[in-house]
Amino acid sequence: LDDPSGAVVARRDDKVIGRGIYVHRIATQLADRQFYLNANSTQEAPSLVPNLLTVSITFLSMLLAWAIYALWRDLARRTRAEGDLRKQHAFQTAMENSLVTGLFARDLAGTITYANPAFCSIIGYTLQEVIGMSEPLPFWTSITLHNEEGQSAISGSAITLDERQYESSVLGRDGTIVQVLVHEAPLLDGEGRRIGWMASML
């Protein structure tokens, strides 16, 4: 305990030597007089705990840096993949739009799920009108199936046989009759299950 002049008024233990590692000083009033209470550490600074904290902080900082790098690398990979996918889709769309052969897909119920501009041009309907058309499809007139055993004539709109190629008369929206050759193949999903038919119309 010191007075304002710095003289020591009282000490807890004269034999204790302060190490000066942790020091604190606070002013206090005793009997209307100003004194200063001083606290001084009696031990050296610990070495184990600060070292453990330093190692832990360093490890966590390295882990955080690695996580940020991994996220950046994953984001860059995803960005490249999305860019490649957009390019591939644009290229595929450009090829499909430039074809003079009509392409269309139907699900197992006979509903059209995909068509290209050439197919819409052949039958005279817009893409918005074609997508969702279901059997009986309004543009079929008559069909001649080609197979290894010969030819057979079939009239009607639904095609349920497994023939891969057939000739047909297509009725355009304006009443025009167009003779077409259709190649048809099973449409499979990613697990090899048939989900419909994919066809080309020439």
PDB file of C-alpha atoms in Angstrom:
ATOM      1  CA  LEU A   1       0.000   0.000   0.000  1.00  0.00           C
ATOM      2  CA  ASP A   2       1.626   3.342  -1.087  1.00  0.00           C
ATOM      3  CA  ASP A   3       0.841   6.902  -0.214  1.00  0.00           C
ATOM      4  CA  PRO A   4       0.710   9.638  -2.881  1.00  0.00           C
ATOM      5  CA  SER A   5       4.446  10.313  -2.386  1.00  0.00           C
ATOM      6  CA  GLY A   6       5.277   6.727  -3.292  1.00  0.00           C
ATOM      7  CA  ALA A   7       6.310   5.667   0.222  1.00  0.00           C
ATOM      8  CA  VAL A   8       5.335   2.133   1.168  1.00  0.00           C
ATOM      9  CA  VAL A   9       2.779   2.246   3.979  1.00  0.00           C
ATOM     10  CA  ALA A  10       2.229  -1.487   4.323  1.00  0.00           C
ATOM     11  CA  ARG A  11       3.301  -4.690   2.625  1.00  0.00           C
ATOM     12  CA  ARG A  12       1.711  -8.139   2.793  1.00  0.00           C
ATOM     13  CA  ASP A  13       5.057  -9.953   3.105  1.00  0.00           C
ATOM     14  CA  ASP A  14       8.453  -8.335   2.902  1.00  0.00           C
ATOM     15  CA  LYS A  15      10.025 -11.607   1.822  1.00  0.00           C
ATOM     16  CA  VAL A  16       7.892 -11.916  -1.294  1.00  0.00           C
ATOM     17  CA  ILE A  17       9.549 -10.487  -4.390  1.00  0.00           C
ATOM     18  CA  GLY A  18       7.253  -9.375  -7.169  1.00  0.00           C
ATOM     19  CA  ARG A  19       8.018 -10.843 -10.568  1.00  0.00           C
ATOM     20  CA  GLY A  20       6.448  -7.979 -12.501  1.00  0.00           C
ATOM     21  CA  ILE A  21       4.619 -10.336 -14.871  1.00  0.00           C
ATOM     22  CA  TYR A  22       1.113  -9.304 -13.843  1.00  0.00           C
ATOM     23  CA  VAL A  23       0.919  -5.876 -12.181  1.00  0.00           C
ATOM     24  CA  HIS A  24      -2.107  -3.824 -11.182  1.00  0.00           C
ATOM     25  CA  ARG A  25      -2.502  -0.482  -9.351  1.00  0.00           C
ATOM     26  CA  ILE A  26      -5.718   0.984  -8.005  1.00  0.00           C
ATOM     27  CA  ALA A  27      -6.465   4.146  -6.011  1.00  0.00           C
ATOM     28  CA  THR A  28      -8.380   3.827  -2.740  1.00  0.00           C
ATOM     29  CA  GLN A  29      -9.568   6.084   0.098  1.00  0.00           C
ATOM     30  CA  LEU A  30      -8.728   5.256   3.697  1.00  0.00           C
ATOM     31  CA  ALA A  31      -9.641   7.691   6.519  1.00  0.00           C
ATOM     32  CA  ASP A  32     -10.073  10.533   4.018  1.00  0.00           C
ATOM     33  CA  ARG A  33      -6.597   9.947   2.672  1.00  0.00           C
ATOM     34  CA  GLN A  34      -5.554   8.833  -0.780  1.00  0.00           C
ATOM     35  CA  PHE A  35      -3.589   5.592  -1.042  1.00  0.00           C
ATOM     36  CA  TYR A  36      -2.613   3.236  -3.862  1.00  0.00           C
ATOM     37  CA  LEU A  37      -3.013  -0.491  -3.634  1.00  0.00           C
ATOM     38  CA  ASN A  38      -0.426  -2.320  -5.767  1.00  0.00           C
ATOM     39  CA  ALA A  39      -0.593  -5.978  -6.813  1.00  0.00           C
ATOM     40  CA  ASN A  40       2.388  -7.816  -8.243  1.00  0.00           C
ATOM     41  CA  SER A  41       2.653 -11.443  -9.359  1.00  0.00           C
ATOM     42  CA  THR A  42       4.906 -13.731  -7.344  1.00  0.00           C
ATOM     43  CA  GLN A  43       5.463 -16.336 -10.071  1.00  0.00           C
ATOM     44  CA  GLU A  44       7.014 -16.337 -13.516  1.00  0.00           C
ATOM     45  CA  ALA A  45       4.831 -16.308 -16.600  1.00  0.00           C
ATOM     46  CA  PRO A  46       3.490 -19.814 -17.374  1.00  0.00           C
ATOM     47  CA  SER A  47       5.005 -21.468 -20.413  1.00  0.00           C
ATOM     48  CA  LEU A  48       2.764 -24.474 -21.112  1.00  0.00           C
ATOM     49  CA  VAL A  49      -0.611 -22.744 -21.479  1.00  0.00           C
ATOM     50  CA  PRO A  50       0.575 -19.969 -23.823  1.00  0.00           C
ATOM     51  CA  ASN A  51       2.399 -22.542 -25.939  1.00  0.00           C
ATOM     52  CA  LEU A  52      -0.698 -24.721 -26.166  1.00  0.00           C
ATOM     53  CA  LEU A  53      -2.785 -21.688 -27.082  1.00  0.00           C
ATOM     54  CA  THR A  54      -0.256 -20.688 -29.724  1.00  0.00           C
ATOM     55  CA  VAL A  55      -0.200 -24.180 -31.193  1.00  0.00           C
ATOM     56  CA  SER A  56      -4.006 -24.381 -31.131  1.00  0.00           C
ATOM     57  CA  ILE A  57      -4.447 -20.982 -32.775  1.00  0.00           C
ATOM     58  CA  THR A  58      -1.837 -21.856 -35.406  1.00  0.00           C
ATOM     59  CA  PHE A  59      -3.513 -25.198 -36.133  1.00  0.00           C
ATOM     60  CA  LEU A  60      -6.972 -23.630 -36.339  1.00  0.00           C
ATOM     61  CA  SER A  61      -5.644 -20.892 -38.620  1.00  0.00           C
ATOM     62  CA  MET A  62      -4.090 -23.496 -40.926  1.00  0.00           C
ATOM     63  CA  LEU A  63      -7.298 -25.519 -40.881  1.00  0.00           C
ATOM     64  CA  LEU A  64      -9.338 -22.423 -41.723  1.00  0.00           C
ATOM     65  CA  ALA A  65      -6.974 -21.530 -44.563  1.00  0.00           C
ATOM     66  CA  TRP A  66      -7.231 -25.076 -45.945  1.00  0.00           C
ATOM     67  CA  ALA A  67     -11.041 -24.986 -45.714  1.00  0.00           C
ATOM     68  CA  ILE A  68     -11.163 -21.663 -47.557  1.00  0.00           C
ATOM     69  CA  TYR A  69      -8.855 -23.048 -50.257  1.00  0.00           C
ATOM     70  CA  ALA A  70     -10.961 -26.217 -50.574  1.00  0.00           C
ATOM     71  CA  LEU A  71     -14.144 -24.154 -50.913  1.00  0.00           C
ATOM     72  CA  TRP A  72     -12.501 -21.903 -53.515  1.00  0.00           C
ATOM     73  CA  ARG A  73     -11.258 -24.932 -55.474  1.00  0.00           C
ATOM     74  CA  ASP A  74     -14.699 -26.570 -55.344  1.00  0.00           C
ATOM     75  CA  LEU A  75     -16.384 -23.330 -56.421  1.00  0.00           C
ATOM     76  CA  ALA A  76     -13.926 -22.954 -59.320  1.00  0.00           C
ATOM     77  CA  ARG A  77     -14.550 -26.569 -60.374  1.00  0.00           C
ATOM     78  CA  ARG A  78     -18.312 -26.087 -60.206  1.00  0.00           C
ATOM     79  CA  THR A  79     -18.076 -22.836 -62.162  1.00  0.00           C
ATOM     80  CA  ARG A  80     -16.031 -24.553 -64.892  1.00  0.00           C
ATOM     81  CA  ALA A  81     -18.446 -27.500 -64.992  1.00  0.00           C
ATOM     82  CA  GLU A  82     -21.462 -25.199 -65.254  1.00  0.00           C
ATOM     83  CA  GLY A  83     -19.743 -23.230 -68.016  1.00  0.00           C
ATOM     84  CA  ASP A  84     -18.930 -26.422 -69.919  1.00  0.00           C
ATOM     85  CA  LEU A  85     -22.498 -27.634 -69.455  1.00  0.00           C
ATOM     86  CA  ARG A  86     -23.905 -24.350 -70.778  1.00  0.00           C
ATOM     87  CA  LYS A  87     -21.590 -24.528 -73.797  1.00  0.00           C
ATOM     88  CA  GLN A  88     -22.527 -28.141 -74.455  1.00  0.00           C
ATOM     89  CA  HIS A  89     -26.231 -27.355 -74.135  1.00  0.00           C
ATOM     90  CA  ALA A  90     -25.908 -24.335 -76.436  1.00  0.00           C
ATOM     91  CA  PHE A  91     -23.997 -26.431 -78.991  1.00  0.00           C
ATOM     92  CA  GLN A  92     -26.564 -29.237 -78.809  1.00  0.00           C
ATOM     93  CA  THR A  93     -29.421 -26.756 -79.172  1.00  0.00           C
ATOM     94  CA  ALA A  94     -27.727 -25.118 -82.162  1.00  0.00           C
ATOM     95  CA  MET A  95     -27.280 -28.489 -83.853  1.00  0.00           C
ATOM     96  CA  GLU A  96     -30.883 -29.519 -83.200  1.00  0.00           C
ATOM     97  CA  ASN A  97     -32.211 -26.193 -84.459  1.00  0.00           C
ATOM     98  CA  SER A  98     -30.145 -26.411 -87.653  1.00  0.00           C
ATOM     99  CA  LEU A  99     -31.377 -29.902 -88.584  1.00  0.00           C
ATOM    100  CA  VAL A 100     -33.889 -30.390 -91.397  1.00  0.00           C
ATOM    101  CA  THR A 101     -34.839 -33.710 -89.775  1.00  0.00           C
ATOM    102  CA  GLY A 102     -37.622 -33.486 -87.225  1.00  0.00           C
ATOM    103  CA  LEU A 103     -36.883 -34.848 -83.761  1.00  0.00           C
ATOM    104  CA  PHE A 104     -39.467 -35.629 -81.113  1.00  0.00           C
ATOM    105  CA  ALA A 105     -39.751 -37.716 -77.960  1.00  0.00           C
ATOM    106  CA  ARG A 106     -42.761 -39.355 -76.356  1.00  0.00           C
ATOM    107  CA  ASP A 107     -43.192 -40.881 -72.920  1.00  0.00           C
ATOM    108  CA  LEU A 108     -44.717 -44.303 -72.308  1.00  0.00           C
ATOM    109  CA  ALA A 109     -48.216 -42.801 -72.329  1.00  0.00           C
ATOM    110  CA  GLY A 110     -47.638 -41.339 -75.791  1.00  0.00           C
ATOM    111  CA  THR A 111     -47.352 -37.716 -74.685  1.00  0.00           C
ATOM    112  CA  ILE A 112     -44.808 -35.614 -76.572  1.00  0.00           C
ATOM    113  CA  THR A 113     -42.149 -34.340 -74.171  1.00  0.00           C
ATOM    114  CA  TYR A 114     -39.614 -32.908 -76.633  1.00  0.00           C
ATOM    115  CA  ALA A 115     -39.553 -31.573 -80.197  1.00  0.00           C
ATOM    116  CA  ASN A 116     -37.182 -29.541 -82.353  1.00  0.00           C
ATOM    117  CA  PRO A 117     -38.097 -26.696 -84.751  1.00  0.00           C
ATOM    118  CA  ALA A 118     -37.871 -28.951 -87.849  1.00  0.00           C
ATOM    119  CA  PHE A 119     -40.519 -31.296 -86.452  1.00  0.00           C
ATOM    120  CA  CYS A 120     -42.804 -28.356 -85.651  1.00  0.00           C
ATOM    121  CA  SER A 121     -42.296 -27.058 -89.188  1.00  0.00           C
ATOM    122  CA  ILE A 122     -43.247 -30.428 -90.728  1.00  0.00           C
ATOM    123  CA  ILE A 123     -46.545 -30.715 -88.850  1.00  0.00           C
ATOM    124  CA  GLY A 124     -47.306 -26.979 -88.808  1.00  0.00           C
ATOM    125  CA  TYR A 125     -47.679 -26.535 -85.035  1.00  0.00           C
ATOM    126  CA  THR A 126     -45.720 -24.302 -82.668  1.00  0.00           C
ATOM    127  CA  LEU A 127     -43.395 -25.783 -80.065  1.00  0.00           C
ATOM    128  CA  GLN A 128     -45.734 -24.651 -77.281  1.00  0.00           C
ATOM    129  CA  GLU A 129     -48.611 -26.520 -78.952  1.00  0.00           C
ATOM    130  CA  VAL A 130     -46.585 -29.669 -79.604  1.00  0.00           C
ATOM    131  CA  ILE A 131     -45.181 -30.164 -76.107  1.00  0.00           C
ATOM    132  CA  GLY A 132     -47.824 -32.001 -74.096  1.00  0.00           C
ATOM    133  CA  MET A 133     -49.735 -33.413 -77.081  1.00  0.00           C
ATOM    134  CA  SER A 134     -51.047 -36.868 -76.223  1.00  0.00           C
ATOM    135  CA  GLU A 135     -52.512 -39.700 -78.222  1.00  0.00           C
ATOM    136  CA  PRO A 136     -54.383 -39.737 -80.455  1.00  0.00           C
ATOM    137  CA  LEU A 137     -51.879 -37.323 -82.007  1.00  0.00           C
ATOM    138  CA  PRO A 138     -53.696 -35.065 -84.518  1.00  0.00           C
ATOM    139  CA  PHE A 139     -51.066 -35.241 -87.269  1.00  0.00           C
ATOM    140  CA  TRP A 140     -50.927 -39.013 -87.866  1.00  0.00           C
ATOM    141  CA  THR A 141     -52.872 -40.333 -90.855  1.00  0.00           C
ATOM    142  CA  SER A 142     -51.629 -43.759 -91.986  1.00  0.00           C
ATOM    143  CA  ILE A 143     -48.483 -45.744 -91.281  1.00  0.00           C
ATOM    144  CA  THR A 144     -46.557 -48.384 -93.213  1.00  0.00           C
ATOM    145  CA  LEU A 145     -44.157 -50.376 -91.018  1.00  0.00           C
ATOM    146  CA  HIS A 146     -40.934 -51.766 -92.468  1.00  0.00           C
ATOM    147  CA  ASN A 147     -39.476 -54.876 -90.885  1.00  0.00           C
ATOM    148  CA  GLU A 148     -37.382 -57.871 -91.867  1.00  0.00           C
ATOM    149  CA  GLU A 149     -40.460 -59.875 -92.906  1.00  0.00           C
ATOM    150  CA  GLY A 150     -41.830 -57.244 -95.286  1.00  0.00           C
ATOM    151  CA  GLN A 151     -44.297 -54.375 -95.081  1.00  0.00           C
ATOM    152  CA  SER A 152     -47.723 -54.063 -93.541  1.00  0.00           C
ATOM    153  CA  ALA A 153     -50.164 -51.172 -93.677  1.00  0.00           C
ATOM    154  CA  ILE A 154     -51.628 -49.788 -90.462  1.00  0.00           C
ATOM    155  CA  SER A 155     -54.146 -46.972 -90.040  1.00  0.00           C
ATOM    156  CA  GLY A 156     -54.476 -45.007 -86.810  1.00  0.00           C
ATOM    157  CA  SER A 157     -52.614 -42.580 -84.594  1.00  0.00           C
ATOM    158  CA  ALA A 158     -50.978 -44.727 -81.907  1.00  0.00           C
ATOM    159  CA  ILE A 159     -47.690 -46.540 -82.564  1.00  0.00           C
ATOM    160  CA  THR A 160     -47.194 -49.302 -80.020  1.00  0.00           C
ATOM    161  CA  LEU A 161     -45.134 -51.832 -81.984  1.00  0.00           C
ATOM    162  CA  ASP A 162     -41.380 -52.221 -81.553  1.00  0.00           C
ATOM    163  CA  GLU A 163     -40.510 -51.487 -85.202  1.00  0.00           C
ATOM    164  CA  ARG A 164     -37.652 -49.063 -85.590  1.00  0.00           C
ATOM    165  CA  GLN A 165     -38.627 -47.634 -88.967  1.00  0.00           C
ATOM    166  CA  TYR A 166     -41.917 -46.827 -90.666  1.00  0.00           C
ATOM    167  CA  GLU A 167     -43.404 -44.600 -93.321  1.00  0.00           C
ATOM    168  CA  SER A 168     -46.345 -42.385 -92.555  1.00  0.00           C
ATOM    169  CA  SER A 169     -48.550 -39.669 -93.982  1.00  0.00           C
ATOM    170  CA  VAL A 170     -48.517 -36.652 -91.726  1.00  0.00           C
ATOM    171  CA  LEU A 171     -51.436 -34.258 -91.763  1.00  0.00           C
ATOM    172  CA  GLY A 172     -50.228 -30.697 -91.349  1.00  0.00           C
ATOM    173  CA  ARG A 173     -52.248 -28.150 -89.466  1.00  0.00           C
ATOM    174  CA  ASP A 174     -53.150 -26.425 -92.737  1.00  0.00           C
ATOM    175  CA  GLY A 175     -54.418 -29.717 -94.227  1.00  0.00           C
ATOM    176  CA  THR A 176     -51.267 -30.496 -96.205  1.00  0.00           C
ATOM    177  CA  ILE A 177     -50.392 -34.197 -96.445  1.00  0.00           C
ATOM    178  CA  VAL A 178     -46.660 -34.888 -96.053  1.00  0.00           C
ATOM    179  CA  GLN A 179     -45.057 -38.293 -96.631  1.00  0.00           C
ATOM    180  CA  VAL A 180     -42.424 -38.964 -93.970  1.00  0.00           C
ATOM    181  CA  LEU A 181     -39.996 -41.679 -92.936  1.00  0.00           C
ATOM    182  CA  VAL A 182     -39.758 -42.138 -89.180  1.00  0.00           C
ATOM    183  CA  HIS A 183     -36.918 -43.818 -87.293  1.00  0.00           C
ATOM    184  CA  GLU A 184     -37.830 -44.634 -83.724  1.00  0.00           C
ATOM    185  CA  ALA A 185     -35.802 -46.056 -80.842  1.00  0.00           C
ATOM    186  CA  PRO A 186     -36.422 -46.644 -77.128  1.00  0.00           C
ATOM    187  CA  LEU A 187     -35.693 -43.671 -74.871  1.00  0.00           C
ATOM    188  CA  LEU A 188     -33.832 -44.841 -71.777  1.00  0.00           C
ATOM    189  CA  ASP A 189     -33.117 -43.116 -68.489  1.00  0.00           C
ATOM    190  CA  GLY A 190     -29.778 -43.094 -66.685  1.00  0.00           C
ATOM    191  CA  GLU A 191     -30.441 -46.556 -65.218  1.00  0.00           C
ATOM    192  CA  GLY A 192     -31.287 -48.174 -68.552  1.00  0.00           C
ATOM    193  CA  ARG A 193     -35.067 -48.248 -68.043  1.00  0.00           C
ATOM    194  CA  ARG A 194     -37.321 -47.425 -70.970  1.00  0.00           C
ATOM    195  CA  ILE A 195     -39.162 -44.174 -70.363  1.00  0.00           C
ATOM    196  CA  GLY A 196     -40.502 -43.609 -73.862  1.00  0.00           C
ATOM    197  CA  TRP A 197     -39.494 -43.250 -77.492  1.00  0.00           C
ATOM    198  CA  MET A 198     -37.124 -40.936 -79.352  1.00  0.00           C
ATOM    199  CA  ALA A 199     -37.881 -40.501 -83.053  1.00  0.00           C
ATOM    200  CA  SER A 200     -36.595 -38.693 -86.129  1.00  0.00           C
ATOM    201  CA  MET A 201     -38.904 -37.679 -88.965  1.00  0.00           C
ATOM    202  CA  LEU A 202     -37.563 -37.100 -92.493  1.00  0.00           C
TER     203      LEU A 202
END
